[in-house]
CSV table of C-alpha atoms in Angstrom, one decimal:
chain,number,residue,atom,x,y,z
A,1,MET,CA,-6.6,-30.0,0.2
A,2,ILE,CA,-3.1,-29.5,1.6
A,3,SER,CA,-0.6,-26.9,0.4
A,4,LEU,CA,3.0,-26.6,1.3
A,5,GLY,CA,4.6,-23.1,0.8
A,6,ILE,CA,8.3,-22.1,0.8
A,7,GLU,CA,9.2,-18.5,1.6
A,8,SER,CA,12.8,-17.3,1.1
A,9,THR,CA,12.7,-13.8,-0.3
A,10,ALA,CA,15.0,-12.2,2.3
A,11,TRP,CA,16.0,-12.9,5.9
A,12,ASN,CA,13.6,-15.8,6.7
A,13,PHE,CA,13.6,-19.2,5.3
A,14,SER,CA,10.2,-20.6,6.2
A,15,ILE,CA,7.9,-23.5,5.3
A,16,GLY,CA,4.2,-23.5,6.0
A,17,VAL,CA,1.6,-26.1,5.5
A,18,VAL,CA,-2.1,-25.2,5.3
A,19,THR,CA,-5.5,-26.4,4.3
A,20,GLU,CA,-8.4,-24.2,3.2
A,21,ASN,CA,-9.4,-23.9,6.8
A,22,LYS,CA,-6.4,-23.8,8.9
A,23,VAL,CA,-2.6,-23.4,9.3
A,24,ILE,CA,-1.2,-26.9,10.0
A,25,LEU,CA,2.4,-25.9,10.7
A,26,VAL,CA,5.0,-23.1,10.1
A,27,ILE,CA,8.7,-23.6,10.6
A,28,ASN,CA,10.9,-20.5,10.5
A,29,ARG,CA,14.7,-20.3,10.3
A,30,ALA,CA,15.7,-16.6,10.4
A,31,TYR,CA,19.1,-15.4,9.2
A,32,LYS,CA,20.7,-13.0,11.6
A,33,PRO,CA,23.6,-10.9,10.1
A,34,LYS,CA,26.7,-11.0,12.3
A,35,GLU,CA,27.0,-7.2,11.8
A,36,GLY,CA,25.4,-4.6,9.6
A,37,GLY,CA,22.4,-5.3,7.4
A,38,ILE,CA,21.3,-8.3,5.5
A,39,HIS,CA,23.8,-9.4,2.9
A,40,PRO,CA,21.9,-11.3,0.1
A,41,ARG,CA,24.5,-13.9,-0.5
A,42,GLU,CA,25.2,-14.6,3.2
A,43,ALA,CA,21.4,-14.9,3.8
A,44,ALA,CA,21.2,-17.4,0.8
A,45,GLN,CA,24.2,-19.3,2.3
A,46,HIS,CA,22.3,-19.5,5.6
A,47,HIS,CA,19.1,-20.7,3.8
A,48,SER,CA,20.9,-23.4,1.8
A,49,GLU,CA,22.5,-24.8,5.0
A,50,ILE,CA,19.3,-25.3,6.8
A,51,VAL,CA,16.9,-26.2,4.0
A,52,GLY,CA,17.4,-30.0,4.5
A,53,GLU,CA,16.8,-30.0,8.2
A,54,VAL,CA,13.7,-27.8,7.8
A,55,PHE,CA,12.2,-30.2,5.3
A,56,ARG,CA,13.0,-33.2,7.6
A,57,GLU,CA,11.1,-31.4,10.4
A,58,VAL,CA,8.1,-30.7,8.1
A,59,PHE,CA,8.0,-34.3,6.9
A,60,ASN,CA,8.2,-35.7,10.4
A,61,GLN,CA,4.9,-33.9,11.1
A,62,ILE,CA,3.2,-34.5,7.8
A,63,PRO,CA,3.9,-37.3,5.3
A,64,PRO,CA,5.0,-35.9,1.9
A,65,GLU,CA,2.5,-37.9,-0.1
A,66,LYS,CA,-0.4,-36.0,1.7
A,67,ILE,CA,0.6,-32.7,0.1
A,68,ASP,CA,-1.4,-31.7,-3.0
A,69,VAL,CA,0.4,-28.6,-4.1
A,70,ILE,CA,3.8,-27.0,-3.7
A,71,ALA,CA,3.9,-23.2,-3.7
A,72,PHE,CA,7.0,-21.0,-3.5
A,73,SER,CA,7.8,-17.3,-3.3
A,74,GLN,CA,8.8,-16.3,-6.8
A,75,GLY,CA,9.5,-12.6,-6.0
A,76,PRO,CA,10.0,-9.8,-5.4
A,77,GLY,CA,13.1,-10.3,-3.2
A,78,MET,CA,16.8,-10.9,-3.1
A,79,GLY,CA,17.9,-13.0,-6.1
A,80,PRO,CA,20.3,-15.4,-4.2
A,81,CYS,CA,17.7,-16.0,-1.5
A,82,LEU,CA,14.8,-16.5,-3.8
A,83,ARG,CA,16.9,-19.1,-5.8
A,84,ILE,CA,17.2,-21.4,-2.7
A,85,GLY,CA,13.4,-21.6,-2.2
A,86,ALA,CA,12.7,-22.0,-5.9
A,87,THR,CA,15.2,-24.8,-6.3
A,88,ALA,CA,13.8,-26.6,-3.3
A,89,ALA,CA,10.3,-26.3,-4.7
A,90,ARG,CA,11.2,-27.6,-8.1
A,91,VAL,CA,13.0,-30.6,-6.6
A,92,LEU,CA,10.1,-31.4,-4.4
A,93,SER,CA,7.5,-31.0,-7.1
A,94,LEU,CA,9.4,-33.3,-9.4
A,95,LYS,CA,10.1,-35.9,-6.7
A,96,LEU,CA,6.5,-36.0,-5.4
A,97,GLY,CA,4.9,-35.5,-8.8
A,98,LYS,CA,2.8,-32.6,-7.5
A,99,PRO,CA,2.0,-29.3,-9.2
A,100,LEU,CA,4.0,-26.2,-8.6
A,101,VAL,CA,2.7,-22.7,-8.0
A,102,GLY,CA,4.9,-19.5,-8.1
A,103,VAL,CA,3.5,-16.9,-5.7
A,104,ASN,CA,4.0,-13.2,-5.5
A,105,HIS,CA,5.3,-12.5,-2.1
A,106,CYS,CA,3.5,-9.1,-1.6
A,107,LEU,CA,0.2,-10.6,-2.7
A,108,ALA,CA,0.7,-13.4,-0.2
A,109,HIS,CA,1.0,-10.9,2.6
A,110,VAL,CA,-2.4,-9.4,1.6
A,111,GLU,CA,-4.2,-12.8,1.2
A,112,ILE,CA,-3.1,-14.3,4.5
A,113,GLY,CA,-4.0,-11.0,6.1
A,114,ARG,CA,-7.5,-11.1,4.6
A,115,TRP,CA,-7.9,-14.8,5.5
A,116,LEU,CA,-6.9,-14.5,9.1
A,117,THR,CA,-8.8,-11.3,9.8
A,118,GLY,CA,-11.9,-11.6,7.6
A,119,ALA,CA,-11.3,-8.3,5.9
A,120,LYS,CA,-13.1,-8.3,2.6
A,121,ASP,CA,-11.9,-5.5,0.4
A,122,PRO,CA,-9.4,-3.5,2.3
A,123,VAL,CA,-6.8,-0.9,1.6
A,124,THR,CA,-3.7,-2.8,2.7
A,125,LEU,CA,-0.7,-1.1,4.2
A,126,TYR,CA,2.2,-3.5,3.6
A,127,VAL,CA,5.3,-2.5,5.6
A,128,SER,CA,8.5,-4.6,5.8
A,129,GLY,CA,12.2,-4.3,5.4
A,130,GLY,CA,12.4,-3.9,1.8
A,131,ASN,CA,8.8,-2.9,0.9
A,132,SER,CA,6.4,-0.2,1.9
A,133,GLN,CA,3.2,-0.1,-0.2
A,134,ILE,CA,-0.4,0.9,-0.2
A,135,ILE,CA,-2.3,-1.9,-2.0
A,136,ALA,CA,-5.9,-2.3,-3.0
A,137,LYS,CA,-7.9,-4.4,-5.5
A,138,ARG,CA,-9.4,-2.9,-8.6
A,139,LYS,CA,-10.8,-4.8,-11.6
A,140,GLY,CA,-9.3,-8.2,-10.9
A,141,ARG,CA,-5.8,-7.1,-9.9
A,142,TYR,CA,-4.1,-5.8,-6.8
A,143,ARG,CA,-2.7,-2.4,-7.5
A,144,VAL,CA,-0.1,-0.3,-5.7
A,145,PHE,CA,-1.6,3.1,-5.0
A,146,GLY,CA,1.4,4.5,-3.2
A,147,GLU,CA,4.8,3.3,-2.2
A,148,THR,CA,8.3,4.3,-0.9
A,149,LEU,CA,10.3,6.2,-3.4
A,150,ASP,CA,13.6,5.0,-1.8
A,151,ILE,CA,14.0,2.5,1.0
A,152,GLY,CA,11.5,0.4,2.9
A,153,ILE,CA,10.4,1.5,6.3
A,154,GLY,CA,12.0,-1.5,8.0
A,155,ASN,CA,15.2,-0.8,6.3
A,156,ALA,CA,14.9,2.8,7.6
A,157,LEU,CA,14.3,1.6,11.1
A,158,ASP,CA,17.3,-0.7,10.8
A,159,LYS,CA,19.6,2.1,9.6
A,160,LEU,CA,18.7,4.3,12.5
A,161,ALA,CA,19.1,1.5,15.0
A,162,ARG,CA,22.5,0.5,13.6
A,163,TYR,CA,23.6,4.1,13.9
A,164,PHE,CA,22.7,4.0,17.6
A,165,GLY,CA,24.7,0.7,17.8
A,166,PHE,CA,22.0,-1.9,17.8
A,167,PRO,CA,22.0,-5.0,15.6
A,168,HIS,CA,19.4,-6.1,13.0
A,169,PRO,CA,16.4,-6.1,13.2
A,170,GLY,CA,16.3,-2.6,14.4
A,171,GLY,CA,12.5,-2.0,14.5
A,172,PRO,CA,11.7,-3.6,17.9
A,173,LYS,CA,14.7,-1.7,19.4
A,174,ILE,CA,13.4,1.6,18.1
A,175,GLU,CA,9.9,0.8,19.4
A,176,GLU,CA,11.3,0.0,22.8
A,177,LEU,CA,13.3,3.3,22.9
A,178,ALA,CA,10.4,5.4,21.5
A,179,LYS,CA,8.2,4.3,24.5
A,180,LYS,CA,10.7,6.0,26.8
A,181,GLY,CA,10.9,9.1,24.7
A,182,SER,CA,8.6,12.2,25.0
A,183,GLN,CA,10.2,15.2,23.5
A,184,TYR,CA,9.3,15.8,19.8
A,185,TYR,CA,12.0,16.9,17.5
A,186,GLU,CA,10.8,18.0,14.0
A,187,LEU,CA,12.0,15.8,11.2
A,188,PRO,CA,11.3,16.1,7.5
A,189,TYR,CA,7.8,14.8,6.7
A,190,VAL,CA,7.9,13.5,3.2
A,191,VAL,CA,4.6,12.7,1.4
A,192,LYS,CA,4.3,13.2,-2.3
A,193,GLY,CA,0.8,12.4,-3.4
A,194,MET,CA,0.4,8.8,-2.3
A,195,ASP,CA,4.1,8.1,-2.4
A,196,PHE,CA,6.6,8.7,0.5
A,197,SER,CA,10.3,8.5,1.2
A,198,PHE,CA,12.3,7.7,4.2
A,199,SER,CA,16.0,8.2,3.6
A,200,GLY,CA,16.1,12.0,4.2
A,201,ILE,CA,14.3,11.4,7.5
A,202,VAL,CA,16.9,8.8,8.5
A,203,THR,CA,19.8,11.3,7.7
A,204,ALA,CA,18.0,14.1,9.7
A,205,ALA,CA,17.5,11.7,12.7
A,206,MET,CA,21.2,10.6,12.6
A,207,LYS,CA,22.1,14.3,12.7
A,208,LEU,CA,20.1,14.8,15.8
A,209,PHE,CA,22.0,11.9,17.4
A,210,ASP,CA,25.3,13.5,16.5
A,211,GLU,CA,24.1,16.7,18.2
A,212,GLY,CA,23.6,14.9,21.4
A,213,VAL,CA,19.8,14.4,21.4
A,214,PRO,CA,18.9,11.4,23.5
A,215,MET,CA,18.1,8.4,21.3
A,216,GLU,CA,14.8,7.8,23.1
A,217,ASP,CA,13.6,11.1,21.9
A,218,ILE,CA,14.9,10.6,18.4
A,219,ALA,CA,13.2,7.1,18.2
A,220,PHE,CA,10.0,8.7,19.5
A,221,SER,CA,10.1,11.6,17.0
A,222,PHE,CA,11.1,9.2,14.2
A,223,GLN,CA,8.3,6.8,14.8
A,224,GLU,CA,5.7,9.6,15.2
A,225,THR,CA,6.8,11.1,11.9
A,226,VAL,CA,7.1,8.1,9.6
A,227,PHE,CA,4.0,6.3,11.0
A,228,ALA,CA,2.0,9.5,10.7
A,229,MET,CA,3.0,9.6,7.0
A,230,LEU,CA,2.0,6.0,6.5
A,231,THR,CA,-1.3,6.5,8.2
A,232,GLU,CA,-2.0,9.6,6.3
A,233,VAL,CA,-1.4,7.9,2.9
A,234,THR,CA,-3.5,4.9,3.9
A,235,GLU,CA,-6.3,7.3,4.8
A,236,ARG,CA,-5.9,9.2,1.5
A,237,ALA,CA,-6.2,5.9,-0.4
A,238,MET,CA,-9.3,4.9,1.6
A,239,ALA,CA,-10.9,8.3,0.8
A,240,TYR,CA,-9.9,8.1,-2.9
A,241,LEU,CA,-11.1,4.5,-3.3
A,242,ASP,CA,-14.1,4.7,-1.1
A,243,LYS,CA,-13.0,1.7,1.0
A,244,GLU,CA,-14.0,1.1,4.5
A,245,GLU,CA,-11.4,-1.4,5.7
A,246,ALA,CA,-7.7,-1.0,6.4
A,247,LEU,CA,-5.5,-4.0,6.7
A,248,LEU,CA,-1.9,-3.9,8.1
A,249,VAL,CA,0.6,-6.5,7.1
A,250,GLY,CA,4.3,-7.1,6.9
A,251,GLY,CA,7.0,-7.3,9.6
A,252,VAL,CA,6.9,-3.7,10.7
A,253,GLY,CA,3.1,-4.1,11.2
A,254,ALA,CA,3.9,-5.7,14.5
A,255,ASN,CA,4.8,-2.2,15.9
A,256,SER,CA,2.1,-1.3,18.5
A,257,ARG,CA,2.2,2.5,17.8
A,258,LEU,CA,1.7,2.0,14.0
A,259,GLN,CA,-1.3,-0.3,14.9
A,260,GLU,CA,-2.6,2.3,17.3
A,261,MET,CA,-2.4,5.2,14.8
A,262,LEU,CA,-4.2,3.2,12.1
A,263,ARG,CA,-6.9,2.1,14.6
A,264,ILE,CA,-7.6,5.7,15.6
A,265,MET,CA,-7.6,6.8,12.0
A,266,CYS,CA,-10.2,4.1,11.1
A,267,GLU,CA,-12.3,4.9,14.2
A,268,ASP,CA,-12.5,8.5,13.2
A,269,ARG,CA,-13.6,7.6,9.6
A,270,GLY,CA,-16.1,5.0,10.8
A,271,ALA,CA,-13.9,2.3,9.1
A,272,ARG,CA,-12.6,-1.0,10.3
A,273,PHE,CA,-9.1,-1.8,11.1
A,274,TYR,CA,-7.6,-5.3,10.7
A,275,ALA,CA,-4.3,-6.8,11.6
A,276,PRO,CA,-3.4,-10.5,11.6
A,277,PRO,CA,-1.6,-12.2,14.5
A,278,LYS,CA,2.1,-11.1,14.8
A,279,GLU,CA,3.5,-14.5,13.6
A,280,PHE,CA,1.7,-14.1,10.3
A,281,MET,CA,2.7,-10.4,9.8
A,282,GLY,CA,6.3,-11.0,8.9
A,283,ASP,CA,7.5,-13.2,6.1
A,284,ASN,CA,6.3,-16.8,6.6
A,285,GLY,CA,5.7,-20.0,4.6
A,286,ALA,CA,2.0,-20.2,5.5
A,287,MET,CA,1.2,-17.1,3.5
A,288,ILE,CA,2.9,-18.7,0.4
A,289,ALA,CA,1.1,-22.0,1.0
A,290,TYR,CA,-2.3,-20.3,1.4
A,291,THR,CA,-2.0,-18.1,-1.6
A,292,GLY,CA,-0.6,-21.0,-3.7
A,293,LEU,CA,-3.7,-23.0,-2.6
A,294,LEU,CA,-6.1,-20.2,-3.7
A,295,MET,CA,-4.3,-19.9,-7.1
A,296,PHE,CA,-4.2,-23.7,-7.6
A,297,LYS,CA,-7.9,-24.0,-6.9
A,298,ALA,CA,-8.5,-21.3,-9.5
A,299,GLY,CA,-6.6,-23.3,-12.0
A,300,VAL,CA,-3.2,-21.7,-11.9
A,301,THR,CA,0.0,-23.8,-12.0
A,302,THR,CA,3.6,-22.9,-12.8
A,303,LYS,CA,5.5,-25.1,-15.2
A,304,ILE,CA,9.0,-26.0,-14.2
A,305,GLU,CA,10.4,-24.1,-17.2
A,306,GLU,CA,8.4,-21.0,-16.1
A,307,SER,CA,9.5,-21.2,-12.5
A,308,PHE,CA,12.4,-18.9,-12.7
A,309,ILE,CA,12.6,-16.3,-9.9
A,310,LYS,CA,11.5,-12.7,-10.4
A,311,PRO,CA,13.4,-10.4,-8.1
A,312,ASP,CA,11.3,-7.4,-9.4
A,313,PHE,CA,8.0,-9.2,-9.5
A,314,ARG,CA,5.2,-6.6,-9.2
A,315,ILE,CA,1.9,-7.4,-7.6
A,316,GLU,CA,0.0,-5.9,-10.6
A,317,GLU,CA,1.3,-8.6,-12.8
A,318,VAL,CA,-0.9,-11.3,-11.2
A,319,GLU,CA,-4.4,-11.7,-12.3
A,320,VAL,CA,-6.6,-12.5,-9.3
A,321,LEU,CA,-8.8,-15.4,-10.4
A,322,TRP,CA,-10.0,-16.5,-7.0
B,1,MET,CA,-24.0,21.8,2.0
B,2,ARG,CA,-22.1,18.7,1.1
B,3,ILE,CA,-19.1,17.5,3.1
B,4,TYR,CA,-16.3,15.5,1.6
B,5,LEU,CA,-14.0,13.9,4.1
B,6,GLY,CA,-10.7,13.7,2.2
B,7,GLY,CA,-7.6,12.0,3.4
B,8,GLU,CA,-6.1,15.3,4.5
B,9,ALA,CA,-8.9,17.8,5.0
B,10,GLU,CA,-12.6,18.2,5.3
B,11,VAL,CA,-14.0,20.0,2.4
B,12,ARG,CA,-17.4,21.7,2.8
B,13,ILE,CA,-19.1,22.5,-0.4
B,14,HIS,CA,-21.6,25.4,0.0
B,15,GLU,CA,-23.9,26.9,-2.6
B,16,ASP,CA,-21.5,29.7,-3.4
B,17,ARG,CA,-18.1,28.8,-1.9
B,18,VAL,CA,-15.9,25.9,-0.7
B,19,GLU,CA,-14.3,25.7,2.7
B,20,LYS,CA,-11.3,23.6,3.3
B,21,ILE,CA,-10.6,22.8,6.9
B,22,ARG,CA,-7.6,20.9,8.2
B,23,LYS,CA,-9.1,19.3,11.3
B,24,PRO,CA,-6.8,17.9,14.0
B,25,LYS,CA,-6.0,14.2,13.4
B,26,ARG,CA,-6.1,12.2,16.6
B,27,TYR,CA,-3.7,9.6,15.4
B,28,ARG,CA,-0.7,11.9,15.4
B,29,ILE,CA,0.8,13.8,18.3
B,30,ARG,CA,-0.3,17.4,18.9
B,31,GLU,CA,3.1,19.0,18.1
B,32,LEU,CA,3.3,17.4,14.6
B,33,ASP,CA,-0.4,17.8,14.0
B,34,GLU,CA,-0.3,21.6,14.6
B,35,ILE,CA,2.9,22.0,12.5
B,36,LEU,CA,1.3,20.2,9.5
B,37,ARG,CA,-2.1,21.8,9.7
B,38,LYS,CA,-0.8,25.4,10.0
B,39,ARG,CA,1.9,25.0,7.5
B,40,ARG,CA,-0.2,23.3,4.9
B,41,THR,CA,-2.9,25.9,5.1
B,42,ILE,CA,-0.6,28.8,4.5
B,43,THR,CA,1.4,27.1,1.8
B,44,GLU,CA,-1.7,26.0,0.0
B,45,ALA,CA,-3.2,29.5,-0.1
B,46,LYS,CA,0.1,31.0,-1.4
B,47,ILE,CA,0.6,28.3,-4.0
B,48,ILE,CA,-3.0,28.6,-5.4
B,49,SER,CA,-2.3,32.3,-6.0
B,50,ALA,CA,1.1,31.5,-7.6
B,51,ALA,CA,-0.5,28.8,-9.9
B,52,ARG,CA,-3.1,31.4,-11.1
B,53,ARG,CA,-0.4,33.8,-11.9
B,54,ALA,CA,1.4,31.1,-13.9
B,55,GLY,CA,-1.7,30.7,-16.0
B,56,VAL,CA,-3.3,27.6,-14.5
B,57,ALA,CA,-7.0,27.8,-13.8
B,58,THR,CA,-7.7,27.5,-10.0
B,59,PRO,CA,-10.5,28.7,-7.7
B,60,ILE,CA,-10.1,32.2,-6.3
B,61,ILE,CA,-9.1,32.4,-2.7
B,62,LEU,CA,-11.7,34.4,-0.7
B,63,ASP,CA,-10.3,34.1,2.8
B,64,VAL,CA,-7.7,32.3,4.9
B,65,GLU,CA,-8.0,31.9,8.7
B,66,GLY,CA,-6.1,29.5,10.9
B,67,ASP,CA,-6.7,26.0,9.5
B,68,LYS,CA,-9.3,27.1,7.0
B,69,ILE,CA,-9.2,28.3,3.5
B,70,VAL,CA,-12.4,29.7,1.9
B,71,MET,CA,-12.4,29.6,-1.9
B,72,GLU,CA,-14.6,30.1,-5.0
B,73,LYS,CA,-16.8,27.0,-5.9
B,74,ILE,CA,-16.0,25.5,-9.3
B,75,ASP,CA,-19.2,23.8,-10.2
B,76,GLY,CA,-18.1,21.0,-12.4
B,77,ILE,CA,-17.2,17.3,-12.2
B,78,PRO,CA,-14.0,15.6,-11.3
B,79,VAL,CA,-12.1,14.7,-14.5
B,80,ARG,CA,-12.0,11.1,-13.2
B,81,ASP,CA,-15.6,10.8,-14.4
B,82,ARG,CA,-14.9,12.1,-17.9
B,83,ILE,CA,-11.3,11.3,-18.5
B,84,SER,CA,-10.0,11.3,-22.1
B,85,LYS,CA,-6.8,11.6,-24.0
B,86,GLU,CA,-7.6,15.2,-24.7
B,87,ILE,CA,-8.3,16.1,-21.1
B,88,CYS,CA,-5.0,14.5,-20.2
B,89,ARG,CA,-3.2,16.7,-22.8
B,90,GLU,CA,-4.8,19.8,-21.2
B,91,ILE,CA,-3.6,18.5,-17.8
B,92,GLY,CA,-0.1,18.0,-19.2
B,93,LYS,CA,-0.1,21.6,-20.5
B,94,SER,CA,-1.1,22.9,-17.1
B,95,VAL,CA,1.5,20.8,-15.2
B,96,ALA,CA,4.1,22.2,-17.7
B,97,LYS,CA,3.1,25.7,-16.6
B,98,LEU,CA,3.2,24.8,-12.9
B,99,HIS,CA,6.7,23.3,-13.3
B,100,LYS,CA,7.9,26.3,-15.3
B,101,ALA,CA,6.8,28.4,-12.3
B,102,GLY,CA,8.7,26.0,-9.8
B,103,ILE,CA,5.5,24.7,-8.4
B,104,ILE,CA,5.2,21.1,-7.5
B,105,HIS,CA,1.6,20.0,-7.2
B,106,GLY,CA,2.3,17.0,-5.1
B,107,ASP,CA,-1.0,15.2,-5.7
B,108,ILE,CA,-1.9,15.3,-9.4
B,109,THR,CA,-4.8,12.9,-9.6
B,110,PRO,CA,-8.0,12.8,-11.7
B,111,MET,CA,-10.0,13.5,-8.4
B,112,ASN,CA,-8.2,16.8,-7.8
B,113,ILE,CA,-8.9,18.3,-11.2
B,114,ILE,CA,-12.4,19.6,-12.0
B,115,LEU,CA,-13.9,19.9,-15.5
B,116,LYS,CA,-16.3,22.8,-16.0
B,117,ASP,CA,-17.4,24.2,-19.4
B,118,ASP,CA,-14.7,22.2,-21.1
B,119,LYS,CA,-12.0,23.9,-19.0
B,120,ILE,CA,-9.9,22.2,-16.3
B,121,TYR,CA,-9.4,23.6,-12.9
B,122,PHE,CA,-6.8,22.4,-10.4
B,123,VAL,CA,-8.7,22.7,-7.1
B,124,ASP,CA,-6.5,20.9,-4.5
B,125,PHE,CA,-3.0,22.2,-3.8
B,126,GLY,CA,-3.0,20.7,-0.3
B,127,LEU,CA,0.3,18.9,-0.8
B,128,SER,CA,2.0,21.4,-3.1
B,129,PHE,CA,5.4,23.1,-2.6
B,130,HIS,CA,8.0,25.1,-4.4
B,131,ASP,CA,11.0,23.1,-5.8
B,132,GLU,CA,13.0,23.6,-8.9
B,133,ARG,CA,14.7,20.2,-8.8
B,134,LEU,CA,14.2,17.6,-11.5
B,135,GLU,CA,13.6,15.1,-8.7
B,136,ALA,CA,10.6,16.9,-7.5
B,137,LYS,CA,9.2,17.4,-10.9
B,138,GLY,CA,9.8,13.8,-12.0
B,139,THR,CA,8.1,12.6,-8.7
B,140,ASP,CA,5.2,15.0,-9.4
B,141,ILE,CA,4.3,13.5,-12.8
B,142,HIS,CA,5.0,10.0,-11.4
B,143,VAL,CA,2.1,10.5,-9.0
B,144,PHE,CA,-0.2,11.2,-11.9
B,145,PHE,CA,1.2,8.2,-13.9
B,146,GLU,CA,0.5,5.9,-10.9
B,147,ALA,CA,-3.0,7.3,-10.6
B,148,LEU,CA,-3.8,6.7,-14.2
B,149,LYS,CA,-2.3,3.2,-14.1
B,150,ALA,CA,-4.2,2.3,-11.0
B,151,GLY,CA,-7.5,3.9,-12.1
B,152,PHE,CA,-8.0,3.3,-15.8
B,153,ASP,CA,-7.7,0.4,-18.2
B,154,ASN,CA,-6.8,2.7,-21.1
B,155,TRP,CA,-4.0,4.4,-19.0
B,156,GLU,CA,-1.4,4.1,-21.7
B,157,GLU,CA,-3.4,6.2,-24.1
B,158,LEU,CA,-4.2,8.7,-21.3
B,159,TRP,CA,-0.5,8.9,-20.3
B,160,GLU,CA,0.4,9.6,-24.0
B,161,GLY,CA,-2.0,12.5,-24.0
B,162,PHE,CA,-0.5,13.9,-20.8
B,163,LEU,CA,3.0,13.7,-22.3
B,164,GLU,CA,1.8,15.5,-25.5
B,165,GLY,CA,0.7,18.4,-23.3
B,166,TYR,CA,3.6,18.3,-20.9
B,167,LYS,CA,6.1,18.5,-23.9
B,168,SER,CA,5.4,22.2,-23.8
B,169,TYR,CA,7.8,22.4,-20.8
B,170,GLU,CA,11.3,23.1,-22.0
B,171,LYS,CA,12.8,20.7,-19.5
B,172,PHE,CA,10.6,17.9,-20.8
B,173,GLU,CA,13.4,15.5,-21.7
B,174,GLU,CA,15.3,16.0,-18.5
B,175,VAL,CA,12.2,15.5,-16.3
B,176,MET,CA,11.3,12.3,-18.3
B,177,GLU,CA,14.8,10.9,-17.8
B,178,ARG,CA,14.4,11.4,-14.1
B,179,PHE,CA,10.9,10.0,-14.2
B,180,ARG,CA,12.2,6.7,-15.7
B,181,GLU,CA,14.8,6.6,-12.9
B,182,ILE,CA,12.1,7.1,-10.2
B,183,GLU,CA,10.0,4.4,-11.9
B,184,LEU,CA,12.9,1.9,-11.5
B,185,ARG,CA,13.7,3.0,-7.9
B,186,GLY,CA,10.2,2.3,-6.6
B,187,ARG,CA,10.9,-1.4,-7.1
B,188,TYR,CA,12.3,-3.8,-4.5
B,189,VAL,CA,15.3,-2.2,-2.9
B,190,GLU,CA,18.0,-4.6,-1.6
B,191,ARG,CA,19.6,-3.8,1.7
B,192,ASP,CA,23.2,-2.7,1.8
């Protein structure tokens, strides 16, 4: 069975095609803001301009009639961006006469992570621009056990990088700077139960910069602080839920220091740590295609009239039938 | 002796006492590790005493040294294993007392509260701090709300019980208003 998935929740417009056993193709077209952060309408404008050419590229490689199911990212995400992907999915579904499946974006990150790593029942740390969550399955649903009380970790890294004068995405730049830093400056460490927040840490880090502290040391201190928070909460969830696997997904998951911290934490608990290949960590169409395939095979389809986007779509709303 | 490896500390349960030790975590740098362990141990011991003075049942502290707290053993079961609307009401009353005293528990979950002889004991103040702001209090009860929602099918009834007890706090309405705000904020945040 062949599934085509469309991802357009935020910065990336991506189409992936998968079977039960492998990823056939992924085509990404990332939006890069000229300055500042991601502007939802500008990103949507970008997506709508390239959607035609991406589909042509896909159908050059795989004939449309071979596709069995069309999946799209239904939320959560930025409304204007989601709308582009949902519209394209509806058109394609009607034109090809193939079923449509609306997929929860967060759930898709977890499912592709499990698929590509072999993790069975992990505590998942999902870290991206807009989302930072600790997710685990209980009684047929994925539940959020902890999450950011304000901004996503990727957004926090972007804000700091922008303050230093670097463009979006800021995460890789902060990582590069942090490798050259060594002096630790104390920053607020904000964990409340299983929840955490980042905006106060960003403000404190900006203040250090104003005081003349080298940005390498700030980046180092920032990463050490926020990643320790995320690792601590992941560990707490594993202890609370008695789980022996940790899975890291989302764009910020590509950060090697975050991976290292989680790996060490798991080693010390006698647990296993999993992370999918980098190209499947960030937002991509393959994760939507794969999750749509799982859902379709479990009997789930989305009627056109129910295919409206859900910018606040929560992972708990989806019953896991596969 | 039983050893429970929590997310944050190692808890050694002896016949007559419990030792809570914050062991170094290899995943974080030494500077941060030492700050966190030392600070949390001292804060926790102080807050347990303050909570007792506020009328909340807690273990008695027997000794504090470095990264270790020695306390009385409460020989009961976690309320997770015997949760009910009534127990949640008692939890709500205790949290009202804590908040009245300006104590934020920081980790109110059904695993951290022990039931013994029909009485509930708050045994883990590992993430507690003093804060009078509504934000902190709203977040504090949000942690419990999330724990109920994630852990129990009848969470709505349990939450109702909690609120019945928590109503004894005079700032109940204000905290609830902030709680609802926090609930909305935890959703997808668009970038500016």
